[in-house]
mmCIF file of C-alpha atoms and ligand atoms in Angstrom:
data_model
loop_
_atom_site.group_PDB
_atom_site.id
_atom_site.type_symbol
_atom_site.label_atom_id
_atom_site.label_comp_id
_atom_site.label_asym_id
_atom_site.label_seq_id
_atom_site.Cartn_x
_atom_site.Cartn_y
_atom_site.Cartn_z
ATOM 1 C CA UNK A 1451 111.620 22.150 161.585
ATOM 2 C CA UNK A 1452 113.372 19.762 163.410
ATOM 3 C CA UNK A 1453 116.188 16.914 162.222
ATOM 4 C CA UNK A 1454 114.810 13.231 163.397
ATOM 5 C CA UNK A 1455 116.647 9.835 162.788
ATOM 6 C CA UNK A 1456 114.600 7.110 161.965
ATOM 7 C CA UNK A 1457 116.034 3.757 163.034
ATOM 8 C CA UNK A 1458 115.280 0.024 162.511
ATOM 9 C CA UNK A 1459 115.612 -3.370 162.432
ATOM 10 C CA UNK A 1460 113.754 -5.594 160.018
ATOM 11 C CA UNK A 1461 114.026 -9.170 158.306
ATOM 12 C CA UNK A 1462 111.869 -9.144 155.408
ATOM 13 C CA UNK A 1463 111.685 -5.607 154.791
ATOM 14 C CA UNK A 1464 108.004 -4.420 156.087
ATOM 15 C CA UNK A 1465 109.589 -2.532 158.886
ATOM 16 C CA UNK A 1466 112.143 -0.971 156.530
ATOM 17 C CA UNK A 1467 108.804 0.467 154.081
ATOM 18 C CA UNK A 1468 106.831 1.349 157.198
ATOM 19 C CA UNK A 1469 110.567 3.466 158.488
ATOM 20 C CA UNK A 1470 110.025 4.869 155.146
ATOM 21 C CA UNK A 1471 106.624 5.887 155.131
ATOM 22 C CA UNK A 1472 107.330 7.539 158.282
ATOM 23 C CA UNK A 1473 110.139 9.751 156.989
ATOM 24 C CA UNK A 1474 108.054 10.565 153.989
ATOM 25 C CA UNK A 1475 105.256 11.962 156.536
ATOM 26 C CA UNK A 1476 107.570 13.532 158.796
ATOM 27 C CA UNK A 1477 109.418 15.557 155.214
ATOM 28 C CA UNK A 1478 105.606 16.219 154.068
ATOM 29 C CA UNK A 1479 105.425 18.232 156.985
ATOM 30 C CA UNK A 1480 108.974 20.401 156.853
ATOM 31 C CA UNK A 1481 111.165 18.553 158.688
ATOM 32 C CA UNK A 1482 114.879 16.774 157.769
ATOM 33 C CA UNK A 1483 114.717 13.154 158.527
ATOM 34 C CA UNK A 1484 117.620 10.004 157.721
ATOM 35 C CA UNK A 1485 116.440 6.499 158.458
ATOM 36 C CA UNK A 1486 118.871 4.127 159.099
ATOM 37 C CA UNK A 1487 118.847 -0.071 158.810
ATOM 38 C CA UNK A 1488 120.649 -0.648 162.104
ATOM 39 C CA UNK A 1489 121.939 -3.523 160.352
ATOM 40 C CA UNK A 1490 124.308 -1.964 158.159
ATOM 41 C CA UNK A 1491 124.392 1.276 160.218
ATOM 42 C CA UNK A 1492 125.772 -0.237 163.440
ATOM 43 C CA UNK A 1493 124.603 0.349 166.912
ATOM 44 C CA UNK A 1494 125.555 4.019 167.503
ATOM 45 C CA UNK A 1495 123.158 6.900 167.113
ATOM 46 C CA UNK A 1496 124.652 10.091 165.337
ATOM 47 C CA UNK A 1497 124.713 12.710 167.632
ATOM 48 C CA UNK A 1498 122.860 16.074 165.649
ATOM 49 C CA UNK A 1499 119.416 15.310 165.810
ATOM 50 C CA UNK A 1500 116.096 16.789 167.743
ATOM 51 C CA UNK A 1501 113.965 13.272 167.750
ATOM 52 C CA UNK A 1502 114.565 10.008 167.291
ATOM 53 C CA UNK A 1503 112.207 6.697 166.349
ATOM 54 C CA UNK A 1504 112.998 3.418 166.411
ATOM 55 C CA UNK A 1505 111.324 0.384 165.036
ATOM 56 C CA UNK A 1506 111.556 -3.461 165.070
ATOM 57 C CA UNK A 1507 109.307 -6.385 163.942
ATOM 58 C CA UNK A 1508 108.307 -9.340 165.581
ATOM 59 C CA UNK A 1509 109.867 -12.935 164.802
ATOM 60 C CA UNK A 1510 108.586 -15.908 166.901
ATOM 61 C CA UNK A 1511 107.813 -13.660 170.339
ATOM 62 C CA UNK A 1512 110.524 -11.047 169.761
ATOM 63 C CA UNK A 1513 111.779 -8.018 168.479
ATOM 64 C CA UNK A 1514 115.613 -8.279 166.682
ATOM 65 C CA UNK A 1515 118.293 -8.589 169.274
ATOM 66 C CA UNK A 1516 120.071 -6.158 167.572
ATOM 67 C CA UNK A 1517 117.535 -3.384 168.043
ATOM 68 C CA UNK A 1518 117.287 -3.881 171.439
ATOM 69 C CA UNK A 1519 121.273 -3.618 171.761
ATOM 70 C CA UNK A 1520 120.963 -0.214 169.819
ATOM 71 C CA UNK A 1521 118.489 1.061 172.310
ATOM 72 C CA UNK A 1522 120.434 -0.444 175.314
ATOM 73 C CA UNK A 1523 123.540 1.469 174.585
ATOM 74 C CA UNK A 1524 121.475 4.919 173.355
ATOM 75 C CA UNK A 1525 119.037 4.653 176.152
ATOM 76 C CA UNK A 1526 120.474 8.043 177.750
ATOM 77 C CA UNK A 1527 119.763 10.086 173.950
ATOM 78 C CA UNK A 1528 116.640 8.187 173.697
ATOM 79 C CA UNK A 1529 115.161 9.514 177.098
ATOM 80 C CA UNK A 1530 116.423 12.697 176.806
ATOM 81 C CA UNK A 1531 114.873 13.812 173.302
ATOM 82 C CA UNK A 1532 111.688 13.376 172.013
ATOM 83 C CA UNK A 1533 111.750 9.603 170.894
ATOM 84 C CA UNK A 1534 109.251 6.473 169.665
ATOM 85 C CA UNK A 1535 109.065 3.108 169.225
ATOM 86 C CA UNK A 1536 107.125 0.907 166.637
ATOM 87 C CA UNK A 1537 106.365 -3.011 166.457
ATOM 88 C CA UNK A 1538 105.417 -4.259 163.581
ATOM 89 C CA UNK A 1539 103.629 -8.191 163.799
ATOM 90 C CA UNK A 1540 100.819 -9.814 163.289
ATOM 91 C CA UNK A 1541 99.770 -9.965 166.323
ATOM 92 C CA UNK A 1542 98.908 -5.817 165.772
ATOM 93 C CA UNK A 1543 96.588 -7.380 163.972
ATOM 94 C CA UNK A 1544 93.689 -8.206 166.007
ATOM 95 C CA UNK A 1545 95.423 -9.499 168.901
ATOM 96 C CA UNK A 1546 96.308 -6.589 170.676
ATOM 97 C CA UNK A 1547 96.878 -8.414 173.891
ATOM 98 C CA UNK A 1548 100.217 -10.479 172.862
ATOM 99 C CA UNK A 1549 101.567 -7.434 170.302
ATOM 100 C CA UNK A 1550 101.575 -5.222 173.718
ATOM 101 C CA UNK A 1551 103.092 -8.201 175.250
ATOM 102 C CA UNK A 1552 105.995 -8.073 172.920
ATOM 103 C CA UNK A 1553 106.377 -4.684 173.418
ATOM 104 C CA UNK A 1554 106.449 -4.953 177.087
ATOM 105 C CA UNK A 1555 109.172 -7.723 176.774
ATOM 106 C CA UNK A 1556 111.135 -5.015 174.465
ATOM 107 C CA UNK A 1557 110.834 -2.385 177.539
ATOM 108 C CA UNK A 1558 111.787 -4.724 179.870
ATOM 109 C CA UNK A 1559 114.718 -5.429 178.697
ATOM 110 C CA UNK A 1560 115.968 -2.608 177.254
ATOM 111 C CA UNK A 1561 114.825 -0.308 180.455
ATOM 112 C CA UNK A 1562 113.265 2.332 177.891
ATOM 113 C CA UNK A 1563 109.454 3.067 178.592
ATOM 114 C CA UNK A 1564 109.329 5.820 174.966
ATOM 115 C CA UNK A 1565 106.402 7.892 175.279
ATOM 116 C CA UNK A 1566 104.702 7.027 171.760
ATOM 117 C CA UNK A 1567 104.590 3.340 170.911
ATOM 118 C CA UNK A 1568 102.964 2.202 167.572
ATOM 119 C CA UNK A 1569 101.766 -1.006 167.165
ATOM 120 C CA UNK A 1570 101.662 -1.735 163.713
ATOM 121 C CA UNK A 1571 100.574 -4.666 161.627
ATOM 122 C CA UNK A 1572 103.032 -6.389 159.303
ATOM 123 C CA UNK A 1573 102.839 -8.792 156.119
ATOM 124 C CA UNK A 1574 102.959 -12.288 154.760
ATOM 125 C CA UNK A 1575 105.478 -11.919 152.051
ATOM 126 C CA UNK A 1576 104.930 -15.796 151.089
ATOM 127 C CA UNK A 1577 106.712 -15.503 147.762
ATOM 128 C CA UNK A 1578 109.871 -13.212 149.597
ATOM 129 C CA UNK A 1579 110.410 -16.808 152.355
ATOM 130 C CA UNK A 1580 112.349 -19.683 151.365
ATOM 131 C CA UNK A 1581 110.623 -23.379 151.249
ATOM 132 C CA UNK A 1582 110.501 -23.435 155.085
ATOM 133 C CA UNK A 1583 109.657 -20.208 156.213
ATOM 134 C CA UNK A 1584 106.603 -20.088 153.319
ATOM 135 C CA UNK A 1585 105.395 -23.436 154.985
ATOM 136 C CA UNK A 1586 105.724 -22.940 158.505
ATOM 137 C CA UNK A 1587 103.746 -19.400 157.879
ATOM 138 C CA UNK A 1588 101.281 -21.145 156.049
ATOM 139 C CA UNK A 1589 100.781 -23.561 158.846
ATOM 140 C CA UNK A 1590 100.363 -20.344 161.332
ATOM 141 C CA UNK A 1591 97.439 -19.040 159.400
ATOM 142 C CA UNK A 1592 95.718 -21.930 158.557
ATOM 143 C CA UNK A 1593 95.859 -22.579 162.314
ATOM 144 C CA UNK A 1594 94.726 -19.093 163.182
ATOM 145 C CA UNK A 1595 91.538 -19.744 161.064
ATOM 146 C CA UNK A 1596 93.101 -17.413 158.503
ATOM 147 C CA UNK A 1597 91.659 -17.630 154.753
ATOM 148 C CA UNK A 1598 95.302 -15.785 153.854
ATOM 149 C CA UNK A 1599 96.872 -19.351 152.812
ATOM 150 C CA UNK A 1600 97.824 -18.980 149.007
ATOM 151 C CA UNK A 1601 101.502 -18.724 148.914
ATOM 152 C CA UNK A 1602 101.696 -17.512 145.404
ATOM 153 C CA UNK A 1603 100.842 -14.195 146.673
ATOM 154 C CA UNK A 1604 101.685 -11.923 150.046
ATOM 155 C CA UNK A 1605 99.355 -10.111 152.485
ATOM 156 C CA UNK A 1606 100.192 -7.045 153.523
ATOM 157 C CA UNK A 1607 98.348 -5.769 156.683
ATOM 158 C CA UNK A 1608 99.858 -2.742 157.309
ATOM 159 C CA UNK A 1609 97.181 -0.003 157.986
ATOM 160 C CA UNK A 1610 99.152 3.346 156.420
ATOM 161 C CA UNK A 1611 96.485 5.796 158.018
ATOM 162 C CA UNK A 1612 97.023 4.346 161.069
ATOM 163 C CA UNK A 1613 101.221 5.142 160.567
ATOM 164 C CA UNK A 1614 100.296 8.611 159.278
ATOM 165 C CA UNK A 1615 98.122 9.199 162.204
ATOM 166 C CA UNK A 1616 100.907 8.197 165.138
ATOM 167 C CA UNK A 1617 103.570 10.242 162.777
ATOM 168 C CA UNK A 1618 101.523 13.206 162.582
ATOM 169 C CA UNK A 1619 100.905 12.849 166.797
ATOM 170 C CA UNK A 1620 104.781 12.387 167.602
ATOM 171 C CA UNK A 1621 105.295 15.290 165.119
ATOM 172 C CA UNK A 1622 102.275 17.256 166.836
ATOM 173 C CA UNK A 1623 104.718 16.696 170.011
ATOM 174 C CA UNK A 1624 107.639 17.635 168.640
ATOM 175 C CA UNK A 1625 106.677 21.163 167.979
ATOM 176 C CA UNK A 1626 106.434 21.977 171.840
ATOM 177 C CA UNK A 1627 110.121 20.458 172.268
ATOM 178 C CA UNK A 1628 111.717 21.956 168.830
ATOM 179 C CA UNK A 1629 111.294 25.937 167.865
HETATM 180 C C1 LIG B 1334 109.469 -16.738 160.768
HETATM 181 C C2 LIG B 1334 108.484 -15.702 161.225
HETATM 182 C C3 LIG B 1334 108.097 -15.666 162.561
HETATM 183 C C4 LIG B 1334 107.164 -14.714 162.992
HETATM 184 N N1 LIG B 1334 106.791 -14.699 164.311
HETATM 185 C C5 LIG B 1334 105.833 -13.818 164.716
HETATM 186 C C6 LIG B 1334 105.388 -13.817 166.076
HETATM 187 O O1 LIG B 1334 105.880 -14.559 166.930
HETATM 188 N N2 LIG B 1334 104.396 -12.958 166.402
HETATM 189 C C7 LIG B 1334 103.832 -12.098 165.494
HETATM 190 O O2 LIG B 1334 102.926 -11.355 165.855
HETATM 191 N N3 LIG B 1334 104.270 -12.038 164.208
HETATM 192 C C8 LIG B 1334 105.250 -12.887 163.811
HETATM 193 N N4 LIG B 1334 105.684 -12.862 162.515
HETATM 194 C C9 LIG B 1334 105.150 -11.866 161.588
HETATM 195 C C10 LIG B 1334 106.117 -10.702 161.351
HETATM 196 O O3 LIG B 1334 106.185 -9.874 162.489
HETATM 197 C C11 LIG B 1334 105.615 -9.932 160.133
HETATM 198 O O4 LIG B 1334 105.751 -10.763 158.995
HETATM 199 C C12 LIG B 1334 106.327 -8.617 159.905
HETATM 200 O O5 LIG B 1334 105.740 -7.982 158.797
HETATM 201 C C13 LIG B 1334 107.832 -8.799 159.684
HETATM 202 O O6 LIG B 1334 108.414 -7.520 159.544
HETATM 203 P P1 LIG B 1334 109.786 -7.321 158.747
HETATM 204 O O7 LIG B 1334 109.500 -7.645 157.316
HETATM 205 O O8 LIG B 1334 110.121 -5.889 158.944
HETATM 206 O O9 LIG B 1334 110.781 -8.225 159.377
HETATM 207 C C14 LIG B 1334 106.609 -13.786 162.069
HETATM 208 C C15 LIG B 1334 107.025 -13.828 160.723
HETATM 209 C C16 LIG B 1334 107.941 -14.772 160.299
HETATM 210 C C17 LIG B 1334 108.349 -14.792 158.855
#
């Protein structure tokens, strides 16, 4: 069984249920885990645990600045134990290309290259934006040929078997580093 910390930065709160789904995986299959909304945690990773994932979403070409300054300052932790990364956008979503160009941006700048990176699509949460947001992601889709245009609703795109099956891999890892 091993003790993993789950951190991540989100906006409108897709990362933070995907984080969650996660845990809820990982504790299906024995193990402690605390997730953590770097936001209101701060930048420092606990010492104590055996693994550690991180995850960010994607807001006009980039992940949150403050999850790459998390990552920046626990880069040494983060190499040393077992350790993840997911992006959540819609680019995961059928345009593979630019959501592994966001994620090579990430790596680039934060100088960690994890092992396990999960691209994972995100969500329209039209009635969650203010006026502006809801019309400027309106225009997006419309432009992107997409039929998902009725704001008095959200999309969510977010394939969960797809999460399970990445957890279940990083945890299939984990048992050759943790006894
Ligand atoms: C203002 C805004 C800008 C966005 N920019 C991008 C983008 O550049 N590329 C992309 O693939 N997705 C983009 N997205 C989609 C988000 O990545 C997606 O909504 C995701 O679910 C957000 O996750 P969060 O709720 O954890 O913040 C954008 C969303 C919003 C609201």
């Amino acid at each position: 069984m091993a003790n993993i910390y789950i951190a991540y930065g989100t906006v409108e709160g897709q990362t933070a249920q995907i984080a969650e789904y996660i845990a809820d995986v990982a504790r299906g299959h024995g193990h402690d885990v605390q997730t953590a909304d770097i936001k209101k945690s701060g930048d420092t990773l606990p010492d104590g645990y055996d693994a550690v994932l991180v995850g960010a979403s994607v807001h006009v070409g980039k992940h949150e600045g403050y999850v790459r300054d998390f990552v920046r300052k626990n880069t040494a932790a983060l190499q040393r134990l077992p350790s993840a990364f997911f992006s959540v956008s819609l680019a995961a979503q059928g345009d593979e290309v630019n959501a592994e160009g966001y994620v090579e941006k990430f790596e680039a700048e934060t100088g960690w290259r994890p092992a396990h990176v999960g691209l994972f699509s995100g969500a329209l949460l039209y009635t969650h934006y203010g006026f502006l947001k809801r019309a400027m992601m309106k225009k997006i889709a419309r432009d992107k040929g997409s039929l998902d245009t009725d704001t008095s609703r959200d999309y969510v795109y977010t394939e969960w078997d797809g999460v399970r099956r990445f957890t279940e891999d990083f945890l299939a890892g984990l048992a050759t580093h943790v006894a």
